[in-house]
Coordinates of C-alpha atoms and ligand atoms in Angstrom, one line a residue:
X1 CA -34.9 -6.9 -16.6
X2 CA -33.5 -3.6 -17.7
X3 CA -32.8 -4.5 -21.2
X4 CA -30.3 -1.9 -21.5
X5 CA -28.0 -3.4 -19.1
X6 CA -25.4 -5.4 -20.3
X7 CA -22.7 -7.7 -18.3
X8 CA -20.1 -4.7 -18.5
X9 CA -22.7 -2.4 -18.0
X10 CA -24.0 -4.0 -15.2
X11 CA -20.4 -5.2 -13.5
X12 CA -19.5 -1.4 -13.8
X13 CA -22.5 0.2 -11.7
X14 CA -21.2 -3.0 -9.3
X15 CA -18.2 -1.8 -9.1
X16 CA -18.9 2.1 -8.4
X17 CA -21.7 0.8 -5.8
X18 CA -18.8 -1.0 -3.6
X19 CA -16.5 2.4 -3.7
X20 CA -14.4 2.0 -7.0
X21 CA -13.7 5.6 -8.8
X22 CA -11.7 4.5 -11.5
X23 CA -10.3 2.2 -13.9
X24 CA -6.3 1.8 -14.2
X25 CA -6.3 -0.6 -17.3
X26 CA -4.1 -1.8 -20.3
X27 CA -6.2 -2.7 -23.4
X28 CA -6.2 -6.5 -25.2
X29 CA -7.9 -7.9 -27.5
X30 CA -9.8 -9.9 -24.8
X31 CA -10.8 -7.0 -22.6
X32 CA -11.5 -4.6 -25.8
X33 CA -15.3 -5.2 -25.2
X34 CA -15.0 -4.1 -22.0
X35 CA -12.8 -1.1 -22.5
X36 CA -15.4 -0.2 -25.3
X37 CA -18.3 -0.1 -22.8
X38 CA -16.6 1.5 -20.1
X39 CA -15.0 4.2 -22.3
X40 CA -19.0 4.7 -23.6
X41 CA -20.9 4.4 -20.4
X42 CA -18.5 6.6 -18.7
X43 CA -19.4 5.2 -15.0
X44 CA -16.2 5.5 -13.9
X45 CA -13.0 7.3 -15.7
X46 CA -10.7 5.3 -17.5
X47 CA -6.8 5.5 -16.8
X48 CA -4.5 3.5 -19.0
X49 CA -0.7 2.9 -18.0
X50 CA 2.1 1.4 -20.1
X51 CA 3.0 -1.9 -18.2
X52 CA 0.5 -4.1 -16.3
X53 CA 2.3 -3.5 -12.9
X54 CA 1.7 -0.4 -13.1
X55 CA -1.7 -1.2 -13.7
X56 CA -1.8 -2.7 -10.6
X57 CA 0.2 -0.4 -8.5
X58 CA -1.7 2.4 -9.2
X59 CA -5.0 0.6 -9.0
X60 CA -3.7 -0.4 -5.3
X61 CA -2.6 2.8 -3.9
X62 CA -6.0 4.5 -4.6
X63 CA -7.6 2.0 -3.0
X64 CA -4.9 1.9 -0.1
X65 CA -5.1 5.7 0.0
X66 CA -8.3 6.9 -1.0
X67 CA -10.6 3.8 0.4
X68 CA -13.5 1.9 -1.3
X69 CA -12.0 -0.3 -4.3
X70 CA -8.9 -0.2 -6.7
X71 CA -10.1 -2.0 -9.8
X72 CA -7.6 -3.1 -12.6
X73 CA -8.6 -4.3 -16.5
X74 CA -6.3 -6.4 -18.5
X75 CA -6.1 -8.7 -21.4
X76 CA -6.2 -12.3 -20.6
X77 CA -2.5 -14.5 -20.4
X78 CA 0.0 -11.7 -21.3
X79 CA -1.4 -9.1 -19.7
X80 CA -3.0 -10.6 -16.4
X81 CA -0.1 -12.7 -15.5
X82 CA 1.9 -9.2 -15.8
X83 CA 0.0 -8.8 -12.7
X84 CA 0.8 -11.3 -10.6
X85 CA 3.3 -9.4 -8.3
X86 CA 1.0 -6.4 -7.5
X87 CA -2.1 -9.0 -6.8
X88 CA 0.5 -10.6 -5.0
X89 CA 1.8 -7.4 -3.1
X90 CA -1.9 -6.6 -2.7
X91 CA -2.8 -9.6 -0.7
X92 CA 0.0 -9.8 1.3
X93 CA -1.0 -6.4 2.4
X94 CA -4.6 -6.2 2.6
X95 CA -5.5 -4.2 -0.4
X96 CA -9.0 -4.3 -1.8
X97 CA -8.0 -4.5 -5.5
X98 CA -10.4 -5.7 -8.1
X99 CA -9.0 -7.7 -11.4
X100 CA -10.6 -7.8 -14.6
X101 CA -9.3 -10.1 -16.9
X102 CA -10.8 -10.5 -20.0
X103 CA -10.6 -13.8 -21.9
X104 CA -11.6 -16.2 -24.7
X105 CA -15.1 -16.2 -25.3
X106 CA -17.2 -20.0 -25.3
X107 CA -16.9 -20.6 -29.4
X108 CA -13.1 -20.3 -29.2
X109 CA -12.7 -22.3 -26.2
X110 CA -14.6 -25.1 -28.1
X111 CA -12.9 -24.3 -31.3
X112 CA -9.9 -27.3 -30.5
X113 CA -7.1 -25.1 -31.1
X114 CA -4.0 -23.5 -29.1
X115 CA -5.6 -19.7 -28.2
X116 CA -3.0 -17.0 -28.6
X117 CA -2.1 -15.9 -24.3
X118 CA -2.9 -19.7 -23.4
X119 CA -0.8 -20.9 -21.1
X120 CA -0.8 -24.4 -20.6
X121 CA -5.1 -24.9 -20.2
X122 CA -7.1 -22.4 -20.6
X123 CA -7.9 -21.6 -17.3
X124 CA -4.1 -21.8 -16.1
X125 CA -4.7 -18.4 -15.4
X126 CA -7.8 -18.9 -12.8
X127 CA -5.7 -21.2 -11.0
X128 CA -3.0 -18.8 -10.7
X129 CA -5.1 -15.8 -9.5
X130 CA -6.5 -18.4 -6.9
X131 CA -3.6 -18.6 -4.8
X132 CA -3.2 -15.0 -4.9
X133 CA -6.5 -13.6 -4.5
X134 CA -9.4 -14.2 -1.8
X135 CA -12.4 -15.1 -3.9
X136 CA -13.0 -15.4 -8.1
X137 CA -15.8 -15.5 -10.7
X138 CA -16.1 -16.7 -14.2
X139 CA -18.6 -14.3 -15.5
X140 CA -19.5 -16.8 -18.5
X141 CA -23.4 -17.0 -17.7
X142 CA -25.6 -14.4 -17.4
X143 CA -28.2 -16.0 -15.3
X144 CA -25.5 -16.3 -12.8
X145 CA -23.3 -13.5 -13.0
X146 CA -24.9 -10.7 -11.2
X147 CA -25.0 -13.3 -8.1
X148 CA -21.3 -14.4 -8.5
X149 CA -20.5 -10.3 -9.1
X150 CA -22.2 -9.6 -5.7
X151 CA -20.5 -12.1 -3.6
X152 CA -16.6 -11.8 -5.0
X153 CA -17.1 -7.6 -4.5
X154 CA -18.5 -8.3 -1.1
X155 CA -15.8 -10.5 0.1
X156 CA -12.9 -7.9 -1.3
X157 CA -14.6 -5.3 0.8
X158 CA -15.2 -7.5 3.7
X159 CA -11.7 -9.2 3.7
X160 CA -9.6 -6.2 2.1
X161 CA -7.9 -8.6 -0.1
X162 CA -8.1 -8.7 -3.7
X163 CA -10.3 -10.6 -5.9
X164 CA -10.7 -12.0 -9.7
X165 CA -13.3 -11.5 -12.4
X166 CA -12.9 -13.1 -15.6
X167 CA -15.0 -11.9 -18.2
X168 CA -15.2 -13.9 -21.7
X169 CA -15.2 -11.6 -24.3
X170 CA -18.3 -12.7 -25.9
X171 CA -20.3 -12.1 -22.8
X172 CA -19.3 -8.4 -22.1
X173 CA -22.3 -7.1 -23.9
X174 CA -25.2 -10.0 -23.2
X175 CA -28.2 -8.6 -21.3
X176 CA -28.0 -8.6 -17.2
X177 CA -30.0 -8.1 -14.5
X178 CA -28.7 -5.6 -12.2
X179 CA -26.3 -6.9 -9.3
X180 CA -27.6 -6.8 -6.1
X181 CA -24.6 -5.5 -2.6
X182 CA -25.1 -7.6 0.1
X183 CA -25.5 -6.9 3.7
X184 CA -22.3 -7.9 5.7
X185 CA -23.0 -11.0 7.8
X186 CA -24.2 -11.1 11.3
X187 CA -21.6 -11.7 14.1
X188 CA -22.4 -13.2 17.8
X189 CA -23.0 -10.3 20.1
X190 CA -22.6 -12.2 23.0
X191 CA -19.0 -13.4 21.7
X192 CA -18.0 -9.6 21.3
X193 CA -19.0 -8.6 24.2
X194 CA -17.4 -11.6 25.9
X195 CA -13.5 -10.5 24.0
X196 CA -14.6 -7.0 25.0
X197 CA -15.1 -7.7 29.0
X198 CA -11.6 -9.8 28.8
X199 CA -9.6 -6.9 27.0
X200 CA -11.0 -4.6 29.0
X201 CA -10.0 -6.4 32.7
X202 CA -6.3 -6.9 30.8
X203 CA -6.2 -3.3 30.5
X204 CA -7.6 -2.0 33.8
X205 CA -4.7 -4.0 35.4
X206 CA -1.9 -2.4 33.2
X207 CA 0.5 -0.4 34.9
X208 CA 1.9 0.6 30.8
X209 CA -0.8 0.0 28.4
X210 CA 0.0 0.7 24.9
X211 CA -2.2 0.8 21.6
X212 CA -0.2 0.0 18.2
X213 CA -1.8 0.5 15.1
X214 CA -2.2 -1.4 12.2
X215 CA -3.3 -0.8 8.2
X216 CA -6.2 -2.6 9.3
X217 CA -7.9 0.0 10.5
X218 CA -7.5 2.2 7.5
X219 CA -8.5 -0.5 5.2
X220 CA -11.8 -0.9 7.0
X221 CA -12.6 2.6 7.2
X222 CA -11.8 2.6 11.2
X223 CA -8.6 5.1 12.3
X224 CA -11.9 7.3 13.6
X225 CA -13.3 5.1 16.2
X226 CA -9.7 4.0 16.5
X227 CA -8.6 8.2 17.6
X228 CA -11.4 8.3 19.6
X229 CA -10.7 5.3 21.5
X230 CA -7.3 6.1 21.9
X231 CA -8.7 9.9 22.9
X232 CA -10.7 8.0 25.7
X233 CA -8.2 5.6 27.1
X234 CA -5.5 8.7 27.2
X235 CA -3.2 5.8 26.0
X236 CA 0.2 6.7 25.0
X237 CA -0.1 5.4 20.7
X238 CA 2.4 4.1 18.4
X239 CA 1.9 2.8 14.6
X240 CA 3.9 -0.3 12.7
X241 CA 5.8 0.1 10.3
X242 CA 3.5 -0.5 8.1
X243 CA 0.8 1.6 9.9
X244 CA 3.2 4.9 9.8
X245 CA 0.6 8.1 9.3
X246 CA -1.7 6.4 11.0
X247 CA -4.1 8.8 13.4
X248 CA -1.8 11.5 12.3
X249 CA -3.3 14.4 12.9
X250 CA -6.4 13.4 15.0
X251 CA -5.2 14.9 18.1
X252 CA -3.9 11.0 20.0
X253 CA -0.9 11.0 22.0
X254 CA 1.2 9.9 18.9
X255 CA 4.9 8.5 20.2
X256 CA 6.2 7.3 16.9
X257 CA 6.9 4.0 14.5
X258 CA 8.2 1.2 16.1
X259 CA 10.8 -0.4 14.8
X260 CA 12.9 -2.2 17.8
X261 CA 16.2 -1.2 17.8
X262 CA 16.5 -0.1 14.3
X263 CA 13.9 3.0 15.3
X264 CA 13.9 5.4 18.0
X265 CA 14.7 3.9 21.3
X266 CA 11.9 5.6 23.6
X267 CA 9.3 3.9 21.1
X268 CA 10.9 0.8 21.0
X269 CA 11.2 0.8 25.3
X270 CA 7.8 2.0 25.7
X271 CA 6.4 -1.1 23.4
X272 CA 8.6 -3.4 25.0
X273 CA 8.5 -2.5 28.6
X274 CA 4.7 -2.5 27.7
X275 CA 2.5 -4.5 30.0
X276 CA -0.4 -4.6 27.9
X277 CA -0.1 -4.0 24.6
X278 CA -3.2 -3.4 23.0
X279 CA -2.7 -4.2 19.0
X280 CA -5.3 -3.1 16.3
X281 CA -5.3 -4.3 12.8
X282 CA -1.4 -4.8 13.2
X283 CA 0.0 -7.9 10.5
X284 CA 1.9 -9.9 12.6
X285 CA 5.1 -9.5 10.0
X286 CA 8.2 -9.4 10.2
X287 CA 8.9 -6.1 9.1
X288 CA 6.9 -4.8 11.8
X289 CA 7.8 -7.4 14.8
X290 CA 11.3 -9.2 13.9
X291 CA 12.9 -6.4 14.8
X292 CA 11.9 -6.7 18.0
X293 CA 14.2 -9.7 18.7
X294 CA 12.0 -11.9 20.8
X295 CA 11.7 -8.2 23.3
X296 CA 8.3 -7.9 23.2
X297 CA 6.2 -10.5 25.6
X298 CA 3.7 -12.5 24.3
X299 CA 1.9 -12.9 27.6
X300 CA 1.0 -9.1 27.4
X301 CA -0.4 -8.3 23.7
X302 CA -3.4 -8.7 23.3
X303 CA -4.3 -8.9 19.3
X304 CA -7.0 -8.4 17.1
X305 CA -6.2 -9.0 13.3
X306 CA -7.8 -10.5 10.3
X307 CA -11.2 -10.7 12.7
X308 CA -10.0 -12.5 15.5
X309 CA -8.7 -11.2 18.7
X310 CA -5.7 -13.6 20.7
X311 CA -5.5 -13.0 24.2
X312 CA -3.0 -15.5 25.9
X313 CA -3.1 -18.8 24.9
X314 CA -7.0 -19.0 23.2
X315 CA -8.5 -16.7 20.3
X316 CA -12.1 -15.1 19.7
X317 CA -13.2 -15.8 16.1
X318 CA -15.4 -14.2 14.1
X319 CA -14.5 -11.0 15.8
X320 CA -14.9 -7.8 13.5
X321 CA -12.5 -5.3 14.6
X322 CA -15.4 -2.3 14.2
X323 CA -17.3 -4.2 16.6
X324 CA -14.6 -4.4 18.8
X325 CA -14.0 -1.1 18.6
X326 CA -17.3 -0.1 19.6
X327 CA -17.7 -2.2 22.0
X328 CA -14.4 -1.4 23.5
X329 CA -15.9 2.4 23.2
X330 CA -19.0 1.5 24.8
X331 CA -17.4 -0.6 28.0
X332 CA -16.9 2.5 30.0
X333 CA -12.8 2.2 30.2
X334 CA -11.4 5.2 30.0
X335 CA -8.2 7.5 31.2
X336 CA -5.4 4.9 31.3
X337 CA -2.5 6.4 31.5
X338 CA -3.6 10.0 32.2
X339 CA -1.4 12.8 32.3
X340 CA 1.5 10.6 30.3
X341 CA 2.7 13.1 28.3
X342 CA 4.4 11.2 24.9
X343 CA 7.9 12.5 24.6
X344 CA 8.3 15.2 22.4
X345 CA 8.6 14.1 18.8
X346 CA 11.2 15.9 16.4
X347 CA 11.9 15.0 12.6
X348 CA 14.9 15.9 11.4
X349 CA 14.7 19.5 9.5
X350 CA 16.5 22.3 8.7
X351 CA 18.7 21.5 5.8
X352 CA 21.8 23.0 5.5
X353 CA 21.9 24.8 2.2
X354 CA 26.2 24.3 1.9
X355 CA 28.0 22.4 -1.1
X356 CA 28.4 18.9 0.7
X357 CA 27.1 16.2 -0.9
X358 CA 23.3 14.6 0.4
X359 CA 23.0 11.9 2.5
X360 CA 19.6 10.0 3.0
X361 CA 19.2 12.4 6.0
X362 CA 19.5 15.3 4.0
X363 CA 16.6 14.3 1.5
X364 CA 14.7 13.3 4.7
X365 CA 15.4 17.1 6.0
X366 CA 14.4 18.9 3.3
X367 CA 11.0 17.2 2.9
X368 CA 10.5 18.0 6.3
X369 CA 11.1 21.6 5.6
X370 CA 9.7 22.1 2.0
X371 CA 6.1 20.2 4.3
X372 CA 6.8 23.2 6.3
X373 CA 7.0 25.5 4.2
X374 CA 4.2 24.6 1.6
X375 CA 1.5 22.4 3.4
X376 CA 0.9 18.7 3.5
X377 CA 1.4 15.9 1.0
X378 CA 1.4 12.4 1.0
X379 CA 4.2 10.5 0.6
X380 CA 4.7 7.4 -1.8
X381 CA 7.8 5.2 -1.1
X382 CA 9.7 2.5 -3.2
X383 CA 11.6 -0.1 -1.8
X384 CA 15.0 1.0 -0.9
X385 CA 17.1 3.0 1.5
X386 CA 14.2 5.6 -0.5
X387 CA 11.9 3.5 2.5
X388 CA 14.1 4.0 5.4
X389 CA 14.7 7.3 4.6
X390 CA 10.7 8.0 4.7
X391 CA 10.5 6.7 8.0
X392 CA 12.3 10.4 9.0
X393 CA 9.7 12.3 7.2
X394 CA 7.1 13.6 9.5
X395 CA 4.0 11.8 10.0
X396 CA 2.4 12.1 6.6
X397 CA 0.6 9.8 4.7
X398 CA 3.4 6.8 3.9
X399 CA 2.1 4.7 0.8
X400 CA 4.8 1.9 0.8
X401 CA 4.7 -2.0 0.2
X402 CA 6.4 -1.9 3.5
X403 CA 5.9 -5.3 3.8
X404 CA 6.0 -7.2 0.9
X405 CA 8.1 -5.4 -0.1
X406 CA 8.4 -5.5 -3.6
X407 CA 10.2 -2.6 -6.2
X408 CA 8.4 -0.7 -8.6
X409 CA 5.6 0.3 -6.1
X410 CA 6.4 3.9 -5.9
X411 CA 6.0 6.0 -9.4
X412 CA 2.7 4.2 -10.4
X413 CA 1.3 4.4 -6.8
X414 CA 1.6 7.7 -6.9
X415 CA 0.2 8.9 -9.9
X416 CA -2.7 6.5 -8.8
X417 CA -2.9 8.4 -5.7
X418 CA -2.9 11.1 -7.8
X419 CA -5.9 9.9 -10.0
X420 CA -8.1 9.5 -6.7
X421 CA -7.5 12.4 -4.8
X422 CA -6.3 15.3 -6.6
X423 CA -3.8 15.4 -3.9
X424 CA -0.1 15.9 -5.0
X425 CA 1.9 13.5 -3.7
X426 CA 5.7 13.1 -3.2
X427 CA 7.3 10.1 -4.7
X428 CA 10.4 8.5 -3.1
X429 CA 12.2 6.2 -5.3
X430 CA 15.6 4.5 -5.6
X431 CA 17.5 4.4 -9.5
X432 CA 16.7 0.7 -9.3
X433 CA 13.5 0.5 -9.0
X434 CA 13.0 3.8 -11.6
X435 CA 13.9 1.2 -13.7
X436 CA 11.2 -1.0 -13.2
X437 CA 8.4 1.3 -13.4
X438 CA 9.8 5.0 -13.9
X439 CA 8.7 5.4 -17.4
X440 CA 4.9 5.5 -16.5
X441 CA 5.7 8.7 -15.5
X442 CA 5.4 9.8 -19.2
X443 CA 1.2 9.5 -18.8
X444 CA 1.6 12.7 -16.4
X445 CA 0.8 15.1 -19.0
X446 CA -2.0 13.1 -20.8
X447 CA -3.7 12.9 -17.6
X448 CA -3.4 16.1 -15.6
X449 CA -1.1 14.7 -12.7
X450 CA 2.0 16.7 -11.2
X451 CA 3.7 14.6 -8.7
X452 CA 7.3 15.6 -7.4
X453 CA 9.8 12.9 -7.9
X454 CA 12.4 12.3 -5.6
X455 CA 15.0 9.5 -7.4
X456 CA 18.2 8.4 -4.8
X457 CA 20.5 7.8 -7.2
X458 CA 23.7 5.6 -6.3
X459 CA 23.9 3.6 -9.0
X460 CA 22.9 0.5 -8.1
X461 CA 20.8 -1.8 -5.8
X462 CA 22.1 0.1 -2.4
X463 CA 20.1 -1.9 0.2
X464 CA 22.0 -5.4 -1.3
X465 CA 25.2 -3.3 -1.6
X466 CA 24.6 -3.1 2.3
X467 CA 24.1 -7.2 2.3
X468 CA 27.4 -7.8 0.3
X469 CA 29.3 -4.7 -0.3
X470 CA 32.3 -6.6 -2.4
X471 CA 29.8 -8.0 -5.1
X472 CA 30.0 -6.4 -8.4
X473 CA 26.5 -7.4 -9.7
X474 CA 24.8 -4.9 -7.6
X475 CA 26.1 -2.2 -10.0
X476 CA 23.7 -0.2 -12.2
X477 CA 25.8 2.3 -13.5
X478 CA 24.8 5.8 -14.5
X479 CA 21.4 6.2 -16.4
X480 CA 21.3 10.0 -16.4
X481 CA 17.9 9.9 -15.8
X482 CA 17.1 13.4 -14.9
X483 CA 17.7 13.7 -18.5
X484 CA 14.8 11.8 -19.3
X485 CA 12.3 13.8 -17.8
X486 CA 11.6 16.0 -20.3
X487 CA 10.9 13.5 -23.1
X488 CA 8.6 12.2 -20.3
X489 CA 6.8 15.2 -20.6
X490 CA 8.0 16.6 -17.1
X491 CA 11.2 19.0 -15.6
X492 CA 14.7 16.9 -14.2
X493 CA 17.0 18.3 -12.7
X494 CA 20.0 16.3 -10.9
X495 CA 21.2 17.5 -7.6
X496 CA 24.7 16.5 -5.6
X497 CA 24.8 18.9 -3.0
X498 CA 22.7 19.5 0.0
X499 CA 22.5 23.5 -1.3
X500 CA 21.4 22.4 -5.2
X501 CA 18.7 19.8 -3.2
X502 CA 17.4 23.1 -1.4
X503 CA 17.0 24.7 -4.4
X504 CA 15.5 22.1 -6.5
X505 CA 12.9 21.2 -3.4
X506 CA 11.8 24.7 -3.5
X507 CA 11.8 25.2 -7.3
X508 CA 9.3 21.7 -7.4
X509 CA 7.3 22.6 -4.6
X510 CA 6.1 26.0 -6.2
X511 CA 6.1 24.4 -10.1
X512 CA 2.6 23.1 -11.0
X513 CA 1.3 21.2 -14.1
X514 CA 4.0 18.9 -14.9
X515 CA 6.0 16.5 -13.1
X516 CA 9.4 17.5 -11.0
X517 CA 12.1 14.7 -10.7
X518 CA 14.8 15.6 -8.7
X519 CA 17.4 12.8 -8.8
X520 CA 19.6 12.9 -5.9
X521 CA 23.1 12.1 -6.7
X522 CA 24.1 10.0 -3.3
X523 CA 27.9 9.8 -2.9
X524 CA 28.9 5.7 -2.6
X525 CA 28.5 4.2 0.7
X526 CA 25.7 6.5 2.1
X527 CA 22.8 5.4 3.7
X528 CA 20.1 6.1 6.4
X529 CA 21.2 5.4 10.0
X530 CA 17.7 3.5 9.7
X531 CA 18.8 1.0 6.9
X532 CA 22.4 0.8 8.6
X533 CA 20.5 -0.5 12.2
X534 CA 17.9 -2.4 10.4
X535 CA 20.4 -4.2 7.7
X536 CA 22.6 -4.9 11.2
X537 CA 20.0 -6.1 13.2
X538 CA 19.0 -8.7 9.7
X539 CA 22.8 -9.5 9.4
X540 CA 22.4 -10.9 13.6
X541 CA 19.0 -12.3 13.3
X542 CA 19.9 -14.7 10.1
X543 CA 23.2 -15.3 11.1
X544 CA 25.1 -13.6 9.0
X545 CA 27.7 -12.0 11.2
Ligands
TPP601 N1 12.9 -7.2 -7.5 C1 11.7 -7.1 -7.0 C2 10.3 -6.5 -7.8 N2 11.6 -6.2 -5.6 C3 12.7 -6.5 -4.7 N3 13.0 -6.2 -3.5 C4 14.0 -7.0 -5.1 C5 14.1 -7.7 -6.3 C6 15.0 -7.2 -4.4 N4 15.7 -5.9 -3.9 C7 15.3 -5.1 -2.2 S1 15.9 -3.6 -2.5 C8 16.4 -4.0 -3.8 C9 16.6 -5.4 -4.6 C10 16.7 -5.9 -6.0 C11 17.8 -2.7 -4.4 C12 16.9 -1.6 -4.4 O1 17.4 -1.1 -5.6 P1 17.5 0.6 -5.5 O2 15.5 0.5 -6.0 O3 18.2 1.1 -6.7 O4 17.2 1.0 -4.2 P2 18.6 1.4 -2.9 O5 18.3 -0.2 -2.3 O6 19.8 1.7 -4.2 O7 18.3 2.4 -1.9

């Protein structure tokens, strides 16, 4: 055994070998030895934030956007339990995130006292994380730790879901062997071949095939073969809401994003009238499909998701998406809908720089103009009308909790993205969501991040106002957020008119080195058309009108 290697060092090396590029964290006494080792070795850069939800969302977005895995390191109890919502979001939306939690050591566990941060039993935390992670291990034995870490990290990568590692504080520096990297499990090639035959036969027989792409392609690193398949089949491509931005710029016939009756009618018609809908890596969620209101015929769908392929009334289990793609590429199937030019797509642009008040669509126009002038920037959105407005921004990469729909994602996710890639994000966030995690912007100065942050300030929980216009409980008042930017180390400006917005965007795009916050004051009742249609459809579905 390499005597220089202790358990934390072995774990850090294993994280790196499985695709981690940094650690986001917030220390506490139970995880201090891990932090000290991480800082001393410098194996992975360590970024601390102010509150564990921010830590979790930043680690999520680093993996979501940058690939590999995200790492969130926190203390036991009060720290780890603050991570529950971000980890649940990562589970629901299939993000490979490693939670490393400190924990009491063996002597403390046996001491007979209730320990600080303990809930009911010392294993209450492990029990809770079992529900929201796909694998877990407690590293309380140096002999078994390398094997356990290898298993847990392999599942994190393979299933693209969060995992949980608990590190008792007395174990952090015990000598430990290196962690192996496990090979992918075998799959049945004959089963994949049979599945490919059936899928290709169905596609060949179709007159109006459409390819729908979803987030698993990004999570599993399969965008390139999926784009090759789209080009080979010459088939119109639609993204789901969650998959917005997939295959952008890869020379495929992209129609747009499917949002049923709430979105582009051309895209809705193509999907709903298709006689073969090949869905690759699409999660069958309500935000992706409830908007269809039953207009998608299940008999026409060929659905590859979660390692299974669903056709008609049968399922091929254990078909890895990568193997299916390879089989389809090698099948000889090509040119299914040659010459079927996708209708020209147009994103709203040309913001009128006049004295009129700003509506959400103006923000989309202004951002599209900015991207056209200053080049591509990734878009990160929180939940709220900013998310629906983001769907009007050109097919840039969009990072958002589009299905789990948690608030508080936008700002820390933008920071995680910039930490991982160095790219400067545009962050869209409502005033309500900003009040949850926006303060993490205060870390930009220390870490050298300079996102552009656009706050949709309607002085309330606007999306909820759409459902309950007469309720008083959705009012938040005016917090003057832009005025707080300077104290946080950035620049803030409040805008009310389209001319002011245009000028602020131009200034933000050309000012580097400090975060740039534009607080857009929206008039009461201003909302995006997409949100209005989405709410109307949801009300109909839920019998609310
Ligand atoms: N708490 C969390 C963590 N996530 C949620 N999605 C909700 C509560 C419920 N919720 C959904 S949208 C919303 C709330 C409270 C209001 C969002 O307000 P804001 O961020 O200001 O955006 P707006 O709706 O005004 O565009």
